[in-house]
CSV table of C-alpha atoms in Angstrom, one decimal:
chain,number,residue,atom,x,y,z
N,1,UNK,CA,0.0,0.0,0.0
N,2,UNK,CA,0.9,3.4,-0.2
N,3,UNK,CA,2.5,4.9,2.9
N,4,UNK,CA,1.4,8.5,2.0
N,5,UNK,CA,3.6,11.4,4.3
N,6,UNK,CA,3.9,15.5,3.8
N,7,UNK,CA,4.6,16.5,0.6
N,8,UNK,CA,7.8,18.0,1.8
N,9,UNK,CA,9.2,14.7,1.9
N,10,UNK,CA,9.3,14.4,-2.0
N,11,UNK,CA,11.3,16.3,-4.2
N,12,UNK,CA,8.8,19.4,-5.4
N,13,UNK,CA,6.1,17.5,-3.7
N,14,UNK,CA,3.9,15.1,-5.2
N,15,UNK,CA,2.9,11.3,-5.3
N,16,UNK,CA,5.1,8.7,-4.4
N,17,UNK,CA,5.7,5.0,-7.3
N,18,UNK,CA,8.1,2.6,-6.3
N,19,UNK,CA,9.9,1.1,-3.8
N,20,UNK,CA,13.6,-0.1,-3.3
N,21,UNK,CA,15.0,3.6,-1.3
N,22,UNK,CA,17.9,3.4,0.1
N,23,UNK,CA,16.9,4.9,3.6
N,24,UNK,CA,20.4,6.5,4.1
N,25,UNK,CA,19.6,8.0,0.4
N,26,UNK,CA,18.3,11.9,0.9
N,27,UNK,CA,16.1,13.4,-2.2
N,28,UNK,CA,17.8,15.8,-4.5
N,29,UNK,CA,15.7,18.1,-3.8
N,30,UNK,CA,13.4,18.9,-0.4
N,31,UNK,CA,10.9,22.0,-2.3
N,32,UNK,CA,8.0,22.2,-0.2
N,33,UNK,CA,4.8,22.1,-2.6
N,34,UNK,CA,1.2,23.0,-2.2
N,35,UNK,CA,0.2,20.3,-4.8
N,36,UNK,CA,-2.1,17.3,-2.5
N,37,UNK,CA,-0.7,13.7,-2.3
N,38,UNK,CA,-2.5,12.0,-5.0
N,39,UNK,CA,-3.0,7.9,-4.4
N,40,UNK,CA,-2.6,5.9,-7.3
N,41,UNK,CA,-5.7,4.2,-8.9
N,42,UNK,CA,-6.1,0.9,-6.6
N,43,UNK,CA,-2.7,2.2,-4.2
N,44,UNK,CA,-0.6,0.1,-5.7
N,45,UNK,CA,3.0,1.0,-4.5
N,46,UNK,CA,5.2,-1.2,-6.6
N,47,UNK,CA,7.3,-0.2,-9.7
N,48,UNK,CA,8.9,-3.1,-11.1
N,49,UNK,CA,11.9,-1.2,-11.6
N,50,UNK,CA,12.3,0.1,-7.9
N,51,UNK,CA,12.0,3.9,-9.6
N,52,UNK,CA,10.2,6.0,-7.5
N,53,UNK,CA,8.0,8.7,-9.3
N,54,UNK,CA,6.9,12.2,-8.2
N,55,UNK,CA,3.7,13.3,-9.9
N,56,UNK,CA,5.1,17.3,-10.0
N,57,UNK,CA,2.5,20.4,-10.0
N,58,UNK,CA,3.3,21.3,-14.1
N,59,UNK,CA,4.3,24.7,-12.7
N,60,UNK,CA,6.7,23.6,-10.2
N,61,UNK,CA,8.8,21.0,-12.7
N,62,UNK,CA,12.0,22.0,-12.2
N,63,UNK,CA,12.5,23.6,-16.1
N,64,UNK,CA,11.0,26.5,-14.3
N,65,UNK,CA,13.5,27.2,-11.8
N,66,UNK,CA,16.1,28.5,-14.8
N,67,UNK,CA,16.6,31.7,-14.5
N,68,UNK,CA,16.3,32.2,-18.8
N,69,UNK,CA,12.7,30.8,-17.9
N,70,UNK,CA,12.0,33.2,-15.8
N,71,UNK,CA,8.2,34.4,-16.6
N,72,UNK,CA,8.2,32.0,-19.3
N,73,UNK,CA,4.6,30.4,-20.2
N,74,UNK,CA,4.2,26.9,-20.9
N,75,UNK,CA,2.7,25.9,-23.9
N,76,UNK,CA,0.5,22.8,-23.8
N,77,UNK,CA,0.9,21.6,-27.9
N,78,UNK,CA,2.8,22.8,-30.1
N,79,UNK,CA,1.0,24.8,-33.3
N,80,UNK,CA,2.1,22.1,-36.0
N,81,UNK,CA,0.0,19.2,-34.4
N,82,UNK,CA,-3.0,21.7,-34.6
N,83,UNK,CA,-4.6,21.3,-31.6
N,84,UNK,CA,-4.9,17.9,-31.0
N,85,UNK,CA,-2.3,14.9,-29.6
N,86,UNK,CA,-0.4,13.7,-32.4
N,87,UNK,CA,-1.2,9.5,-32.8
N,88,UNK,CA,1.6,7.3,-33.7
N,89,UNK,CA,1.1,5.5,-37.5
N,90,UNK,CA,4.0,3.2,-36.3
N,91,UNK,CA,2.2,-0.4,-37.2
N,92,UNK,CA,5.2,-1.8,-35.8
N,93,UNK,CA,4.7,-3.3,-31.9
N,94,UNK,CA,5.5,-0.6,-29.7
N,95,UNK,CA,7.3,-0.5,-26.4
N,96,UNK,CA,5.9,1.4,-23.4
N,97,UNK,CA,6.6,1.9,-20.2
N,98,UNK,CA,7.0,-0.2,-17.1
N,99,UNK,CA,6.0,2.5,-14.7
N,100,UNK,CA,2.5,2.8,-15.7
N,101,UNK,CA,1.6,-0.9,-14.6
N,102,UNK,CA,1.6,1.0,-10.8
N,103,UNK,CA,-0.3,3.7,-11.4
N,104,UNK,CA,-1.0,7.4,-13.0
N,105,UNK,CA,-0.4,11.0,-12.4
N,106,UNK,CA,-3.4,13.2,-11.9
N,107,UNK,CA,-4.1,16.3,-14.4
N,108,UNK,CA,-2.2,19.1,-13.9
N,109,UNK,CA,1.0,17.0,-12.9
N,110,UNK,CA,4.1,15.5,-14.8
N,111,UNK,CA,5.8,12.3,-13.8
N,112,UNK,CA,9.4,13.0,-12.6
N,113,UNK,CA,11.8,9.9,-11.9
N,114,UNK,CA,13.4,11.0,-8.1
N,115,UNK,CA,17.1,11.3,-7.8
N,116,UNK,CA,19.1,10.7,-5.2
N,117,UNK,CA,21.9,12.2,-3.6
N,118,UNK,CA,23.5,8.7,-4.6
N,119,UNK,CA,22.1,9.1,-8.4
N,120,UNK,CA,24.5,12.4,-8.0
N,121,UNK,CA,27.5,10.9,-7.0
N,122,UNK,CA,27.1,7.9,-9.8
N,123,UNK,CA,25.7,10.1,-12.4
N,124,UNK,CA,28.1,10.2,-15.9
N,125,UNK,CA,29.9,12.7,-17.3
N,126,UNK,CA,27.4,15.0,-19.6
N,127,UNK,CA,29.4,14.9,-22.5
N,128,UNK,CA,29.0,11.0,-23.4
N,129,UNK,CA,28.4,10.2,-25.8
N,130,UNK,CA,28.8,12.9,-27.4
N,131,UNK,CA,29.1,13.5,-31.8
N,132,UNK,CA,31.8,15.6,-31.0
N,133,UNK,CA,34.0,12.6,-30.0
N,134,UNK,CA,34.2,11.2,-33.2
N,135,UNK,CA,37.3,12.7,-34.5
N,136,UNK,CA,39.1,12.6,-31.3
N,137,UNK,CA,41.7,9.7,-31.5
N,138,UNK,CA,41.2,9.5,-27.7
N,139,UNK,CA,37.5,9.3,-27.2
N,140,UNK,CA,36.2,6.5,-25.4
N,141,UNK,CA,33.2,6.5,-27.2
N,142,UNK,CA,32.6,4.2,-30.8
N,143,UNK,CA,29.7,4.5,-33.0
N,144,UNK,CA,27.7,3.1,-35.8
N,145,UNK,CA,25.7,5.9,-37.4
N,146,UNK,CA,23.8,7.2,-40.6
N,147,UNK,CA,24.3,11.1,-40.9
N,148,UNK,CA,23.0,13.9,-43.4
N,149,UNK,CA,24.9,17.2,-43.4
N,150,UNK,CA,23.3,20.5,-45.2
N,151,UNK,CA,26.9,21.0,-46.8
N,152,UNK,CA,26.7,17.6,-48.8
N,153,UNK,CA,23.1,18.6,-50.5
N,154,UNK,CA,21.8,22.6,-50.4
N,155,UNK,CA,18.4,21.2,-52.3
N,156,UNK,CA,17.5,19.2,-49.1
N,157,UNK,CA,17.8,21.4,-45.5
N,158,UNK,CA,18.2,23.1,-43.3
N,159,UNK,CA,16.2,21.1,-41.2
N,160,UNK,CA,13.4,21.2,-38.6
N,161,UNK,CA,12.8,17.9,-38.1
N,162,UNK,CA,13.9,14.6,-37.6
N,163,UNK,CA,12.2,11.1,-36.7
N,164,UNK,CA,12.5,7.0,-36.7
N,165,UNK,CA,10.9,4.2,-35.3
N,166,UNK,CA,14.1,2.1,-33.2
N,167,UNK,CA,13.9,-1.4,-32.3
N,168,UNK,CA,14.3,-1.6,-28.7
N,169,UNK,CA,16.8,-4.0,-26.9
N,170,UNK,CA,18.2,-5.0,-23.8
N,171,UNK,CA,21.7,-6.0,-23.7
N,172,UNK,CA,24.0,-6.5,-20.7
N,173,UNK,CA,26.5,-3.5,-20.3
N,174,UNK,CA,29.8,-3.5,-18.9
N,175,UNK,CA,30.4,-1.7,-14.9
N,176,UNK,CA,30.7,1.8,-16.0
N,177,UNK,CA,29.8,1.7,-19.5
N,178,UNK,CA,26.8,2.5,-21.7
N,179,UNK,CA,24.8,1.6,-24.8
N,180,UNK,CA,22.5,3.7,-26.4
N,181,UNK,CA,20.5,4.4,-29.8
N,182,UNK,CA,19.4,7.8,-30.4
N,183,UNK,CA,18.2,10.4,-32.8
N,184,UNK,CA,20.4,13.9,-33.1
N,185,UNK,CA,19.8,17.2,-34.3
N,186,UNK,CA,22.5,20.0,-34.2
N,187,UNK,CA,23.6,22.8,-35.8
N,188,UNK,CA,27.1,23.3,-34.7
N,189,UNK,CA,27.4,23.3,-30.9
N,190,UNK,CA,23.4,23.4,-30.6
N,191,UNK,CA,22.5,19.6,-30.0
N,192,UNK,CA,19.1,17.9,-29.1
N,193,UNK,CA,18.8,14.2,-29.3
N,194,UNK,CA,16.5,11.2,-27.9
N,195,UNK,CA,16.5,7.8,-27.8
N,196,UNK,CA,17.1,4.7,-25.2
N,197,UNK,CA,20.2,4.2,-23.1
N,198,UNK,CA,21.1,1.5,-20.6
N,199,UNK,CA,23.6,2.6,-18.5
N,200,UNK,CA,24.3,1.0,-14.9
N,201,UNK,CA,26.4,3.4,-13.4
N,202,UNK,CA,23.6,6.1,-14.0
N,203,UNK,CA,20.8,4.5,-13.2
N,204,UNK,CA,22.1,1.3,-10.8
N,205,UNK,CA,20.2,-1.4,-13.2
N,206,UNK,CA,21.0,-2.5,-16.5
N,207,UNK,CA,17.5,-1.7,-17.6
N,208,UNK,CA,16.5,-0.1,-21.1
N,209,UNK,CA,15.2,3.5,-20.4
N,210,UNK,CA,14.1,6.5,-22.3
N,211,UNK,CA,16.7,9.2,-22.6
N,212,UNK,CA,17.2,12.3,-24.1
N,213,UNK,CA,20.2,15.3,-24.1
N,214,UNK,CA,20.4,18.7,-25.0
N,215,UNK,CA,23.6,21.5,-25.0
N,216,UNK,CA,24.1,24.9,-26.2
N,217,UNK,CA,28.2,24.6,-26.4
N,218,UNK,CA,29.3,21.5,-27.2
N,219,UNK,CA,28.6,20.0,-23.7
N,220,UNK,CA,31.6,22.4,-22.4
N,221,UNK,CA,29.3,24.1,-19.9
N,222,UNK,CA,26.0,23.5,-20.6
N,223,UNK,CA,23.6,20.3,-21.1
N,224,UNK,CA,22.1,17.7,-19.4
N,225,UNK,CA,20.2,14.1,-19.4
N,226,UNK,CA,16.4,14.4,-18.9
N,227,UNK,CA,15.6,16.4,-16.2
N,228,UNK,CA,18.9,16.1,-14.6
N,229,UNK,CA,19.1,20.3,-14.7
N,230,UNK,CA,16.1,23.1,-15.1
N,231,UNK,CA,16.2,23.3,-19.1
N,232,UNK,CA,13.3,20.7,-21.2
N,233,UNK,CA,9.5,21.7,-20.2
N,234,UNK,CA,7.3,18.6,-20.0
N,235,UNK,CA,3.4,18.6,-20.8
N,236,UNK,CA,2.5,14.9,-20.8
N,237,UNK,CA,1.7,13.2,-17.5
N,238,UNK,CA,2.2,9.6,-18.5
N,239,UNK,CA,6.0,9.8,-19.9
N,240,UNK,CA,9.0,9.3,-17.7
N,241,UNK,CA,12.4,11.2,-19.1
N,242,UNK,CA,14.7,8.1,-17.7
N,243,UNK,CA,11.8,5.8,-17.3
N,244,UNK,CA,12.2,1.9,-18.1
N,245,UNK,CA,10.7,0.9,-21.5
N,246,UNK,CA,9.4,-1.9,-21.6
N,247,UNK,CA,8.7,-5.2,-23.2
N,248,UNK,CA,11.5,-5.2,-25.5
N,249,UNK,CA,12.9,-6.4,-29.0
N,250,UNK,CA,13.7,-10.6,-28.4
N,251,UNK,CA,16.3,-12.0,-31.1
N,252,UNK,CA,14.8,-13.9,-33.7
N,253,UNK,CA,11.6,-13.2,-32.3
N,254,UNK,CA,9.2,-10.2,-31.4
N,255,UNK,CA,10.4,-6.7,-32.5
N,256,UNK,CA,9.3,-4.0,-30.1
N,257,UNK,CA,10.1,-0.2,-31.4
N,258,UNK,CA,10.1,3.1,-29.7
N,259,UNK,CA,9.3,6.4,-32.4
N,260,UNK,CA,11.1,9.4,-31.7
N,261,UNK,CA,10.2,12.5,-33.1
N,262,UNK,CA,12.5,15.9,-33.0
N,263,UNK,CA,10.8,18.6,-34.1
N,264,UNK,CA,10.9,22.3,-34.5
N,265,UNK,CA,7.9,24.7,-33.9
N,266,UNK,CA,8.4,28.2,-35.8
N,267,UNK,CA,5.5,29.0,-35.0
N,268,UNK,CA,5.6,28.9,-31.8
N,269,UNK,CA,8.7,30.7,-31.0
N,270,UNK,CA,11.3,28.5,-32.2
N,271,UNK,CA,10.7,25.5,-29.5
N,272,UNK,CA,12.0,22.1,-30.3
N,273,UNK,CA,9.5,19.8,-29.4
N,274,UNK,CA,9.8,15.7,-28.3
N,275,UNK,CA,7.3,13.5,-29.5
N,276,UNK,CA,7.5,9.7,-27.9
N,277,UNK,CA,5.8,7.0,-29.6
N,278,UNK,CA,3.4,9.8,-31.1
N,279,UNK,CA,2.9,11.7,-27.5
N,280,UNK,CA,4.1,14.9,-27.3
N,281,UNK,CA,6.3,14.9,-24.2
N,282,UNK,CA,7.3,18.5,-24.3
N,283,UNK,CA,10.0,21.0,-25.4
N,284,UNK,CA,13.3,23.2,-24.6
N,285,UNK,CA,12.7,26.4,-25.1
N,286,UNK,CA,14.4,29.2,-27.6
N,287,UNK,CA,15.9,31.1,-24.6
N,288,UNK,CA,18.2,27.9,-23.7
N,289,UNK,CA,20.0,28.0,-27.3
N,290,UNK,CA,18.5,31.4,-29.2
N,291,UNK,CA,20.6,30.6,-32.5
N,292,UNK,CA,19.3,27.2,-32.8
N,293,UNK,CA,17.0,28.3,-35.7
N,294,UNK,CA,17.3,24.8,-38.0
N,295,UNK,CA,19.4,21.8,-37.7
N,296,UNK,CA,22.7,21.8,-39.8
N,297,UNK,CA,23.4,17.9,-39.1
N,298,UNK,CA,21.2,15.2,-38.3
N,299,UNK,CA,22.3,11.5,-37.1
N,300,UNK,CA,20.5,8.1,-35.9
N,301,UNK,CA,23.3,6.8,-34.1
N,302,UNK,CA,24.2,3.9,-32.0
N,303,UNK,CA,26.8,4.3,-29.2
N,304,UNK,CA,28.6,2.7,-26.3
N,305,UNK,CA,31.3,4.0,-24.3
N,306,UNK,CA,34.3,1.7,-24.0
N,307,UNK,CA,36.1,2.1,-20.9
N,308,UNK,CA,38.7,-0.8,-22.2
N,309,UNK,CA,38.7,-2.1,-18.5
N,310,UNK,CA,42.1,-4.5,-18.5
N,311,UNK,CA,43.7,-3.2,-20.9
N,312,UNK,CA,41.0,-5.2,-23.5
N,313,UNK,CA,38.4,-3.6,-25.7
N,314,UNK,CA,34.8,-3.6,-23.8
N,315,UNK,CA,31.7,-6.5,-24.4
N,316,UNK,CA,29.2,-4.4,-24.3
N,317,UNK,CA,27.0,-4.9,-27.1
N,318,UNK,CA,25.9,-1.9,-29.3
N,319,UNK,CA,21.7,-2.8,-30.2
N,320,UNK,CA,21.1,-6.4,-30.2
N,321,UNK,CA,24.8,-7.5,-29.8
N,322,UNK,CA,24.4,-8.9,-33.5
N,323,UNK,CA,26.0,-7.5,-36.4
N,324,UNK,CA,23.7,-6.0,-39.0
N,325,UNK,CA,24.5,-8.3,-42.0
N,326,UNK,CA,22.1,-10.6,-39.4
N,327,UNK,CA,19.0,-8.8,-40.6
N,328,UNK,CA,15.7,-8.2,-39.7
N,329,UNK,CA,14.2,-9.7,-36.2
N,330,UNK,CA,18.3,-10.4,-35.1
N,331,UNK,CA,19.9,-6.8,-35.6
N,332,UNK,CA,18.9,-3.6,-34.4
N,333,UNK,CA,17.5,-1.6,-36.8
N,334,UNK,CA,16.6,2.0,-37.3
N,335,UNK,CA,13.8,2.1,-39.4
N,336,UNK,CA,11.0,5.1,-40.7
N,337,UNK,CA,14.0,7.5,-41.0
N,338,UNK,CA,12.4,10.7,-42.1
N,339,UNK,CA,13.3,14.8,-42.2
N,340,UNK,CA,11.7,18.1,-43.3
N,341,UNK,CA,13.3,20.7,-44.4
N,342,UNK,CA,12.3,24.1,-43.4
N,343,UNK,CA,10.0,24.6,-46.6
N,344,UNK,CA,8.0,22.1,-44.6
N,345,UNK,CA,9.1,18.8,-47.2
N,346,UNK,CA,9.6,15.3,-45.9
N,347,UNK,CA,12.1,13.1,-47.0
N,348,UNK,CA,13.4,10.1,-46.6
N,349,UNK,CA,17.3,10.2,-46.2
N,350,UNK,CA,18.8,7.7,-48.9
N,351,UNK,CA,21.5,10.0,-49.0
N,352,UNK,CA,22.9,9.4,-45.5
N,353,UNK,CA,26.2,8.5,-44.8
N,354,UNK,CA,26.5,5.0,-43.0
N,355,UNK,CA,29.8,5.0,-40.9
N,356,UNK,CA,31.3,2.7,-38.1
N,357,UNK,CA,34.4,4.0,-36.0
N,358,UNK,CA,35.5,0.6,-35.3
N,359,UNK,CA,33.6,-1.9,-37.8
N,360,UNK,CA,35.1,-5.1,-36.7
N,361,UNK,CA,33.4,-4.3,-33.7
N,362,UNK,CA,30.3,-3.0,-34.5
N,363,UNK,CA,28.9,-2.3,-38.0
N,364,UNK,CA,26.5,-0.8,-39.7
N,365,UNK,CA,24.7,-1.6,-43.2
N,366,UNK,CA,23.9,1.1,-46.0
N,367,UNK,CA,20.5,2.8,-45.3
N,368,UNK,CA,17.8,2.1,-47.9
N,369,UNK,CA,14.7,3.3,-49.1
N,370,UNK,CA,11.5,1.8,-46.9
N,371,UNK,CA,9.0,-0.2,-48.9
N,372,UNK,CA,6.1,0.0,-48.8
N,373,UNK,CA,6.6,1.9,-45.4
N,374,UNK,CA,7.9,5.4,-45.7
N,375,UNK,CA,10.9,6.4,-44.8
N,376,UNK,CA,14.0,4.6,-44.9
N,377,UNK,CA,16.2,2.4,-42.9
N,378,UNK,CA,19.4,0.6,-42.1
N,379,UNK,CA,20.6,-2.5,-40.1
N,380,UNK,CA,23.8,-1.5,-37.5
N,381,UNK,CA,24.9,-3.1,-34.2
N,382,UNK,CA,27.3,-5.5,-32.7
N,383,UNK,CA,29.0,-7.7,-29.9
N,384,UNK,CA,32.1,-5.7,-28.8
N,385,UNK,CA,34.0,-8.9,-29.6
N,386,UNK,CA,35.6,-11.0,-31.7
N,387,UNK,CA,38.4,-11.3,-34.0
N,388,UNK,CA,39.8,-7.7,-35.2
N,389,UNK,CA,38.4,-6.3,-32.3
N,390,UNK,CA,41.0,-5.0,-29.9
């Protein structure tokens, strides 16, 4: 059952989900907040993943405590979906997530993952993975990624949007290392991007989980995960930035798939919005990167970040952990790719660039033209092992 205290206790008040908190463990934050403790629908009190979830008052989130937000007004859709919820065409199975088998948020609320002072301590370094480690000889991060670039085609960009429909895996990942697959929009050191990540020492499981990232400089000074600083406003009560997704992809078996949309609202002040599985989950404002007019450069990338613990390249798997020659139902796959331009035309990116940093490790296949879906795709992924790999 629900053991229901002061508001105080939870960070910016709220309702408590979950169980599994280390009592030594203080919340990030103490806010006081006038918003009631809601029960969940039956009081259930279990998350499966031992998250704990704060419904927040919509106008206490914490996006609202940056001082560049200051006054700002939330906007509750963005113009381009005109007025009503966007619904996912996906026709592919799509993964959800595991929080909402304990319960809901009330109206007026947004479900905010709690983090501890111990979440703090573990938390990675904001900068990986990062694009911008790709030319650096050094960089612990590797990559297998399709890109497009306004320099290689003037007909086709700049662009305001970007989107794909990801198979979703669960792979184990090495102590201190991650795996991720993510969408990316940037124009030089601007950078928005979303996707899942599994990282243990960020979260303490090895569980797949919605992410997403922004920066203004090239993750010198700025940027963060999620909610992990006051900077992405969230509208939608029933996503969880950092939440676990759930069922996922199995090999040679059932495909589950997570759309991502990134998408730019000119009408609407220049926000970029985030639309999960066809939800819109909310936006960062103008006023956190002001010259971030159109994206420049967009990717689908998959990363992991190679600590090369012993001297030895890592084992964590990139995707499914199966190279892409594999195929369908036994790679991961990005598939649906489209982007629009800022006259407002879609396109499928048959031009992109398919690239691997280290290919004998993890590859990546040339991306295609989708039939008869639209959009198009490519096949990437990998073990972390094997011979050549070192």
């Amino acid at each position: 059952m629900v053991e229901v205290e002061e508001a105080g206790r939870y960070p910016l008040g709220g309702t408590e989900l979950g169980q599994g908190e280390d009592p030594e463990a203080e919340p990030m934050s103490t806010q006081d907040s006038k918003l009631p403790i809601h029960h969940l629908a039956g009081e259930e009190s279990l998350s499966e993943d031992g998250d704990i979830i704060d419904c927040v008052d919509i106008y206490k989130q914490p996006a609202l405590d940056n001082p560049l937000l200051k006054n700002h007004t939330i906007q509750m859709i963005p113009n381009y979906v005109e007025g009503k919820t966007k619904e996912s065409s996906s026709q592919f199975l799509q993964a959800q997530q595991l929080w909402k088998k304990s319960g809901t948020c009330p109206e007026g609320t947004v479900p905010i993952r709690r983090m501890l002072e111990r979440d703090l301590l573990r938390s990675i370094p904001a900068q990986y993975p990062m694009e911008y480690h790709k030319k650096d000889p050094r960089s612990l991060v590797e990559f297998a990624y399709a890109s497009i670039d306004w320099d290689w085609n003037k007909d086709q960009g700049p662009y305001e949007s970007a989107s794909a429909s990801i198979s979703v895996w669960n792979v184990h990942v090495a102590p201190n290392e991650l795996s991720v697959s993510t969408v990316i929009l940037m124009n030089h050191d601007d950078n928005i991007a979303a996707g899942w990540k599994i990282s243990e020492q960020q979260y303490r499981d090895n569980r797949t989980r919605l992410s997403i990232y922004w920066t203004h400089d090239g993750a010198q000074k700025t940027g963060c995960f999620n909610l992990d600083c006051p900077a992405f406003v969230q509208i939608d009560k029933n996503i969880v930035l950092g939440g676990t997704i759930s069922p996922v992809s199995e090999y040679n078996s059932l495909q589950y798939y997570s759309d991502i949309e990134l998408h730019q609202d000119k009408n609407a002040g220049d926000k970029w919005w985030l639309l999960y599985n066809g939800k819109v989950v909310g936006y960062w404002p103008r006023a956190l990167f002001p010259d971030f007019r159109a994206a420049t450069h967009v990717e689908w990338s998959g990363q992991i970040l190679n600590t090369a613990a012993g001297g030895r390249h890592t084992n964590t798997p990139m995707g499914s952990g199966h190279f892409a020659q594999e195929g369908q139902g036994k790679a991961a796959v990005f598939s649906k790719m489209l982007v629009k331009d800022t006259k407002h035309t879609n396109w499928a990116p048959t031009w992109a660039k398919a690239e691997a940093t280290k290919s004998a490790c993890y590859n990546i296949e040339d991306v295609q033209k989708s039939n008869p879906d639209p959009g198009a795709y490519f096949f990437y992924r990998g073990p972390g092992i094997g011979p050549g790999c070192g």
